[in-house]
Every structure is written in structure tokens, then in C-alpha cells.
XYZ file of C-alpha atoms in Angstrom:
374
model
C -21.386 9.526 14.475
C -20.650 8.556 10.875
C -17.143 8.828 9.442
C -15.443 7.639 6.250
C -12.200 5.791 5.707
C -10.246 5.487 2.466
C -9.656 2.019 1.124
C -5.854 1.827 1.120
C -4.891 -1.827 1.618
C -6.121 -5.350 0.971
C -7.921 -5.553 4.316
C -9.849 -2.369 3.557
C -10.664 -3.760 0.115
C -11.967 -6.993 1.631
C -14.287 -4.973 3.873
C -15.392 -2.893 0.888
C -16.175 -5.973 -1.221
C -17.874 -7.951 1.544
C -20.130 -5.178 2.880
C -23.045 -5.756 0.435
C -23.340 -9.378 1.573
C -24.309 -8.199 5.055
C -26.482 -5.367 3.766
C -28.518 -7.628 1.464
C -28.510 -10.794 3.540
C -32.298 -10.725 3.952
C -33.015 -9.755 0.337
C -34.223 -12.881 -1.523
C -33.215 -11.339 -4.847
C -29.642 -10.516 -3.881
C -26.971 -12.609 -5.595
C -23.520 -12.276 -3.989
C -20.892 -11.650 -6.678
C -17.828 -13.857 -6.643
C -15.283 -12.293 -4.291
C -12.394 -13.250 -6.553
C -14.046 -11.545 -9.529
C -14.726 -8.358 -7.554
C -11.149 -8.289 -6.252
C -9.785 -8.602 -9.785
C -12.219 -5.952 -11.002
C -10.767 -3.554 -8.426
C -7.164 -4.329 -9.315
C -4.614 -3.765 -12.042
C -5.939 -6.953 -13.659
C -8.913 -4.911 -14.829
C -7.808 -3.509 -18.216
C -9.899 -0.427 -17.483
C -7.249 0.535 -14.927
C -5.140 1.719 -17.857
C -7.417 4.743 -18.263
C -9.400 4.902 -14.993
C -8.065 6.370 -11.759
C -10.272 5.571 -8.781
C -10.529 5.723 -5.009
C -12.889 3.871 -2.665
C -14.217 4.615 0.812
C -16.225 2.839 3.465
C -18.470 4.641 5.925
C -18.435 3.494 9.533
C -20.714 4.002 12.507
C -19.523 2.874 15.915
C -16.712 1.031 14.161
C -19.020 -0.984 11.904
C -19.060 -0.597 8.097
C -22.423 0.879 7.067
C -21.734 2.053 3.508
C -19.317 2.273 0.628
C -18.632 4.308 -2.535
C -16.045 4.848 -5.264
C -15.015 7.963 -7.172
C -13.193 7.762 -10.463
C -11.709 9.761 -13.305
C -11.839 8.126 -16.724
C -9.207 9.505 -19.073
C -11.038 8.219 -22.176
C -14.286 9.860 -21.061
C -12.516 13.145 -20.447
C -10.846 13.023 -23.857
C -14.324 13.047 -25.410
C -16.265 15.299 -23.034
C -13.731 17.530 -21.305
C -11.502 17.354 -18.244
C -14.104 18.553 -15.745
C -16.149 15.351 -15.305
C -15.718 12.624 -12.690
C -17.857 9.677 -11.694
C -19.117 7.801 -8.655
C -20.029 4.167 -8.318
C -20.514 1.023 -6.241
C -22.756 2.891 -3.818
C -24.278 0.744 -1.080
C -25.391 1.902 2.357
C -27.892 1.497 5.143
C -31.053 3.609 5.099
C -29.469 6.661 6.751
C -29.008 9.961 4.973
C -26.084 10.845 7.227
C -24.230 7.853 5.787
C -24.991 8.844 2.191
C -23.957 12.439 2.904
C -20.628 11.334 4.356
C -19.898 9.004 1.451
C -20.728 11.536 -1.260
C -18.825 14.277 0.561
C -15.691 12.119 0.518
C -16.131 11.200 -3.140
C -16.860 14.748 -4.247
C -13.910 16.213 -2.327
C -11.555 13.746 -4.017
C -13.030 14.486 -7.436
C -12.649 18.235 -6.899
C -8.987 17.667 -6.094
C -8.721 15.954 -9.493
C -10.224 18.985 -11.240
C -13.775 17.673 -11.667
C -16.679 20.107 -11.604
C -19.352 17.640 -12.681
C -20.052 14.120 -11.461
C -22.094 11.365 -13.100
C -22.854 7.783 -12.149
C -23.104 5.245 -10.772
C -20.555 3.284 -12.790
C -18.519 0.302 -11.635
C -16.050 1.580 -12.806
C -17.121 3.064 -16.154
C -20.121 2.977 -18.453
C -18.910 -0.194 -20.196
C -19.037 -2.093 -16.912
C -21.934 -2.171 -14.415
C -23.945 1.021 -14.853
C -26.944 2.700 -13.287
C -28.900 2.649 -10.054
C -31.851 0.275 -9.913
C -35.013 2.328 -9.439
C -37.640 -0.136 -10.650
C -37.648 -3.932 -10.725
C -36.516 -4.904 -7.236
C -38.690 -8.030 -7.216
C -36.409 -10.139 -9.431
C -32.709 -11.005 -9.211
C -30.207 -9.135 -11.381
C -28.790 -10.795 -14.464
C -25.064 -11.256 -14.829
C -23.104 -7.965 -14.817
C -26.172 -5.930 -13.862
C -26.466 -4.123 -10.508
C -28.966 -4.656 -7.723
C -29.940 -2.072 -5.116
C -32.239 -0.910 -2.347
C -35.424 1.086 -3.037
C -34.309 3.906 -0.727
C -31.078 4.640 -2.603
C -32.681 7.013 -5.095
C -34.189 9.132 -2.304
C -30.863 9.625 -0.559
C -28.949 10.301 -3.767
C -31.521 12.943 -4.664
C -30.993 14.551 -1.268
C -27.319 14.970 -2.147
C -28.306 17.210 -5.063
C -28.149 14.656 -7.861
C -30.609 14.757 -10.755
C -31.554 12.329 -13.481
C -29.157 12.163 -16.411
C -30.857 9.345 -18.288
C -32.456 5.955 -17.667
C -31.325 2.545 -18.856
C -33.870 -0.213 -19.467
C -33.647 -3.977 -19.213
C -36.092 -5.980 -21.349
C -37.329 -9.465 -20.490
C -38.547 -12.023 -22.952
C -39.741 -15.602 -22.697
C -38.025 -17.478 -25.509
C -41.261 -19.306 -26.290
C -42.961 -15.936 -26.776
C -40.436 -14.603 -29.294
C -42.670 -13.591 -32.179
C -41.912 -12.200 -35.616
C -45.091 -10.848 -37.129
C -45.856 -11.472 -40.798
C -44.776 -7.919 -41.652
C -41.464 -8.299 -39.806
C -40.923 -11.714 -41.363
C -41.402 -10.223 -44.822
C -38.816 -7.532 -44.079
C -36.363 -10.136 -42.795
C -36.873 -12.357 -45.820
C -36.260 -9.443 -48.162
C -32.719 -8.896 -46.849
C -31.624 -12.460 -46.037
C -29.839 -12.766 -49.368
C -27.932 -9.521 -48.676
C -26.840 -10.269 -45.095
C -24.755 -13.198 -43.911
C -25.215 -14.196 -40.257
C -22.367 -16.405 -39.041
C -21.074 -17.811 -35.765
C -17.847 -16.456 -34.395
C -14.779 -18.318 -35.655
C -13.020 -19.711 -32.572
C -9.809 -20.280 -34.543
C -9.645 -16.498 -35.061
C -11.209 -15.571 -31.747
C -8.904 -12.657 -30.904
C -9.342 -11.141 -34.359
C -13.111 -11.626 -34.190
C -13.257 -9.811 -30.844
C -11.509 -6.799 -32.317
C -13.954 -6.814 -35.248
C -16.782 -6.692 -32.712
C -15.032 -3.900 -30.815
C -14.899 -1.809 -33.974
C -18.600 -2.375 -34.621
C -19.517 -1.516 -31.014
C -17.442 1.678 -30.954
C -18.952 2.726 -34.283
C -22.544 1.945 -33.371
C -22.525 3.393 -29.853
C -20.392 6.495 -30.392
C -23.275 8.977 -30.235
C -24.979 7.440 -27.190
C -25.212 9.162 -23.808
C -21.866 8.994 -21.993
C -20.240 6.722 -24.595
C -16.675 5.647 -23.873
C -14.893 3.442 -26.443
C -13.685 -0.014 -25.537
C -9.904 -0.376 -25.806
C -8.266 -3.300 -27.584
C -7.069 -4.647 -24.231
C -10.552 -4.448 -22.692
C -12.167 -6.355 -25.542
C -9.351 -8.893 -25.638
C -9.809 -9.544 -21.914
C -13.549 -9.829 -22.423
C -12.848 -12.296 -25.207
C -10.863 -14.543 -22.875
C -13.855 -14.621 -20.533
C -16.391 -15.198 -23.306
C -14.270 -17.992 -24.780
C -14.684 -19.902 -21.530
C -18.310 -19.030 -20.803
C -20.107 -18.743 -24.148
C -20.572 -21.435 -26.834
C -19.612 -20.458 -30.371
C -23.218 -20.533 -31.551
C -24.244 -17.814 -29.079
C -21.998 -15.155 -30.649
C -22.963 -14.009 -34.157
C -21.527 -11.521 -36.606
C -23.529 -10.070 -39.508
C -21.797 -9.272 -42.789
C -22.782 -7.407 -45.928
C -20.583 -8.104 -48.956
C -18.224 -9.997 -46.604
C -17.739 -6.875 -44.458
C -18.773 -7.183 -40.763
C -21.515 -4.700 -39.888
C -23.211 -5.979 -36.714
C -22.919 -8.546 -33.931
C -24.730 -10.025 -30.934
C -23.574 -11.931 -27.848
C -25.837 -14.263 -25.878
C -24.421 -14.892 -22.412
C -25.653 -17.671 -20.105
C -26.893 -16.012 -16.927
C -24.032 -16.929 -14.614
C -25.849 -15.291 -11.711
C -28.262 -18.191 -11.847
C -25.335 -20.600 -11.430
C -23.615 -18.756 -8.551
C -26.696 -17.714 -6.561
C -26.047 -20.147 -3.683
C -22.228 -19.970 -3.612
C -22.168 -16.937 -1.261
C -19.463 -15.360 -3.372
C -16.959 -18.166 -2.832
C -15.512 -20.684 -5.264
C -13.693 -22.708 -2.596
C -13.781 -25.443 -1.569
C -16.514 -26.746 -3.924
C -17.822 -23.649 -5.691
C -15.704 -24.219 -8.821
C -17.130 -27.700 -9.287
C -20.698 -26.487 -8.830
C -20.211 -23.593 -11.241
C -18.658 -25.741 -13.957
C -21.320 -28.406 -13.578
C -24.131 -25.880 -13.869
C -22.618 -24.122 -16.867
C -21.437 -27.159 -18.804
C -23.716 -30.014 -17.750
C -26.997 -29.088 -16.075
C -27.169 -25.693 -17.779
C -28.933 -22.490 -16.778
C -32.444 -21.518 -17.778
C -31.907 -17.818 -18.457
C -29.513 -15.733 -20.539
C -28.612 -12.126 -21.178
C -27.644 -10.210 -24.293
C -25.042 -7.805 -22.860
C -23.504 -6.749 -26.165
C -25.084 -5.916 -29.484
C -24.107 -3.370 -32.077
C -24.854 -2.220 -35.607
C -22.347 -0.054 -37.477
C -23.204 3.622 -37.580
C -23.647 3.653 -41.351
C -26.579 1.217 -41.118
C -28.298 2.479 -37.972
C -30.577 4.945 -39.711
C -31.042 2.938 -42.872
C -33.970 0.685 -43.702
C -31.774 -2.390 -43.374
C -30.273 -1.595 -39.949
C -33.229 -2.663 -37.780
C -33.689 -5.780 -39.908
C -30.081 -6.809 -39.267
C -30.800 -6.538 -35.541
C -33.850 -8.767 -35.965
C -31.858 -11.370 -37.886
C -29.231 -11.469 -35.128
C -31.870 -11.948 -32.447
C -33.475 -14.674 -34.536
C -30.099 -16.434 -34.805
C -30.033 -16.973 -31.031
C -33.388 -18.728 -30.984
C -32.191 -22.240 -31.898
C -29.057 -22.220 -29.687
C -31.188 -21.129 -26.735
C -33.785 -23.824 -27.451
C -31.043 -26.462 -27.739
C -29.823 -25.538 -24.239
C -33.303 -25.258 -22.706
C -32.881 -21.553 -22.052
C -36.369 -20.362 -21.222
C -35.977 -16.593 -20.890
C -33.737 -13.778 -22.018
C -32.769 -10.336 -20.733
C -31.772 -7.688 -23.272
C -29.831 -5.005 -21.436
C -29.167 -2.307 -21.226
C -31.106 -0.076 -23.642
C -31.053 3.712 -23.395
C -34.543 5.112 -22.819
C -33.952 7.406 -25.808
C -33.182 4.483 -28.147
C -36.694 4.309 -29.504
C -35.629 2.282 -32.537
C -34.280 -0.658 -30.535
C -37.062 -0.393 -27.967
C -39.671 -0.613 -30.741
C -37.951 -3.675 -32.219
C -37.861 -5.466 -28.871
C -41.463 -4.677 -28.015
C -42.663 -5.821 -31.434
C -41.099 -9.269 -30.956
C -42.527 -9.822 -27.468
C -40.032 -8.276 -25.016
C -41.191 -6.051 -22.166
C -39.221 -3.571 -20.020
C -38.983 -4.947 -16.494
C -36.126 -3.086 -14.816
C -35.056 0.555 -14.904
C -31.623 1.856 -13.954
C -30.920 5.559 -13.505
C -27.759 7.509 -14.225
C -27.394 10.690 -12.195
C -25.463 13.910 -12.652
C -24.545 16.868 -10.492
C -22.676 20.119 -11.019
C -20.389 21.120 -8.170
């Protein structure tokens, strides 16, 4: 018999966080997240907690944890789309539809009690954090801040009455294969004298992060499920990026001295923590710092990129994106970064998808967002 239990204390939370490590222990592409990071993510230290109310459950069978799920209400999402939407996330379970049914029943009952009549997800805990269910691309490890999953998840979620909302794509590119055709090069050269591409100014790091937040919220505002970043969220992200990302892997584009676009290249920390089993003690910290600062990693991810709304449908907008991608080429080469993931890209974003495919990137993972009316 399968039953669910609410996560209500630190011991429950430890079981919730540690369950995937047992579920994926035989998956060669599973990378255990750092326990300390997951615990902070599911705490008041996460600035998203200022606008997200959530509850977690574990499913048990014969006293053993066999699944987990969260349900959440995002006040910022509801301010944009109405009060009747809730979300699910962090779904992991054994291949047993009874387990999935029990987990979703618990999540949906809680969401109904909060007034929700529609549920979308998965989000951990909202769309600006880990998003989507992996449905294609199980044969490679996830990049930093991207989810992994089991191939059977989509079947069981479908059996609970969930349908596709939209798909998110991750693109992969070998840095040596980055190619700007003569026609693209001509376009880029035509606007170089109009656009300034500069590194982030570390002396004004906090201010620079808020500039990037404004660009992101402007450029993404009409995308599926968009929720704006708050000042606190971007400031917290800035503190993390300051430690993890060199100055020459964050670029801001300006036109007439006014910021209009940005890009962030993030070393793939998953590569550095793959063998730490989620733990930084006793020697994990030393290994992580050595790999990030000394030996380096060989892959990276672009998790954030944005072009202001006013330029997105202009002739110059796509060229600005190309110039930002080009700016990362030398810093990556200097650090012997061999390959790059660009993620995530909405399947409907044909403009960005065309740009990426024209310069040598290929889609290699697909993540699905689901929705269901109660």
C-alpha cells in the first residue's frame, strides 16, 4: 500500500532531499546535487520564498520512501495570470503508477485548498529556477541548474491527466565548431560601431545585476509562464555569480551608452561536483575549489541571456545576440572550455533557435512543461 506524508520537519526534509540519490544510484548520468544547496533552496534563504508558498510530500511503501513531490503557489505568477493557478515540482518516484497517483493526489488536494483550479509544472520552485520534465536526452548528464529524470515519468504524469503546455530545449555546441557564416559576419560588422559589448564591472556588481534584471524582465515578459525576477532574487544570484563566474564571462551590450542586452556564461559546476555524492565535507570544498579555480571544467552553460523588448523584433536585435555569443568565445578558449549548453529555449522562440542553429548549435535535450485543469 502506498501512502503520502507531508514534509513538516528537518528530518522529513532530509528524506525528501536524499531520495533521488537512491533512485538514481545506478544511472551513470545522474549527478547528485549538493545537499547544502538543496536545503537552502527549500528554506527561507531562497529569496523566492518571499512570493512562493509551497508544501512537499514523500510517498512511502512498506515504510520506505518511494517518491516525492512539491506543490506551490507563486504570488507573482498569480498577479499576472490570475489567482486560480498552482504548480507542482521536484517530482521523482519509482516506476509505479500508484505512487505517482498518490503524490499528485496530495499535491492537487493542497492546491485546491489554496484556491487553484489549474496546475502547471514541474518547477523547482518557479519558472526562474529548475523547470521542465526531461523527455528526451537521457544519455548525457544535466548541466548545472537543469533537471534530470527517468524515461517513465512522462507516461505516469500523462496518466494523471496532465497534457503538454510547452517544451523547453537545450542546445549543445562544441566551441571549436562555433561558426559565423560570411553573411552573419557581415551583419555583425555592420552594427559593431553602434553596439558596445563590455564585461561586467565588478566594482559596481550589485548595480550591474539590477541592470541585467531589468533587461531580462523586459525581454522575457511575453514568454510562456513568465514571472519577473525580484531585486532580491537577482541580488542573491549576483552573490553566487560573483564567486563562480569570471568577469569576462558576463557581458552587457549597450547602444548609446544604454544597456540593452546581456549574456552570462557559467562554468558547468555539475562537472566539478559529479563525484562528491552531494557532500562538501570533509574534502568536497577543497575538490570543488580546485576544479573551479585551478584545474578548470571543460563545459559551460549559458543560463541567462536577454535582449530588451524594444530590440527583439528589430533588425539589430538578433545581431546583438550574436555579438554577445561571440564575446564568450575567447574567454572559453582561454579556460579550455570545449563545449557549451545554451538553455533553456522555448520551442516557440524560432528567432533564437534559428540563430543558434546557424552558428553550429544543435538541440540535444527536451524538457516538457505540463498543465491540467481541475
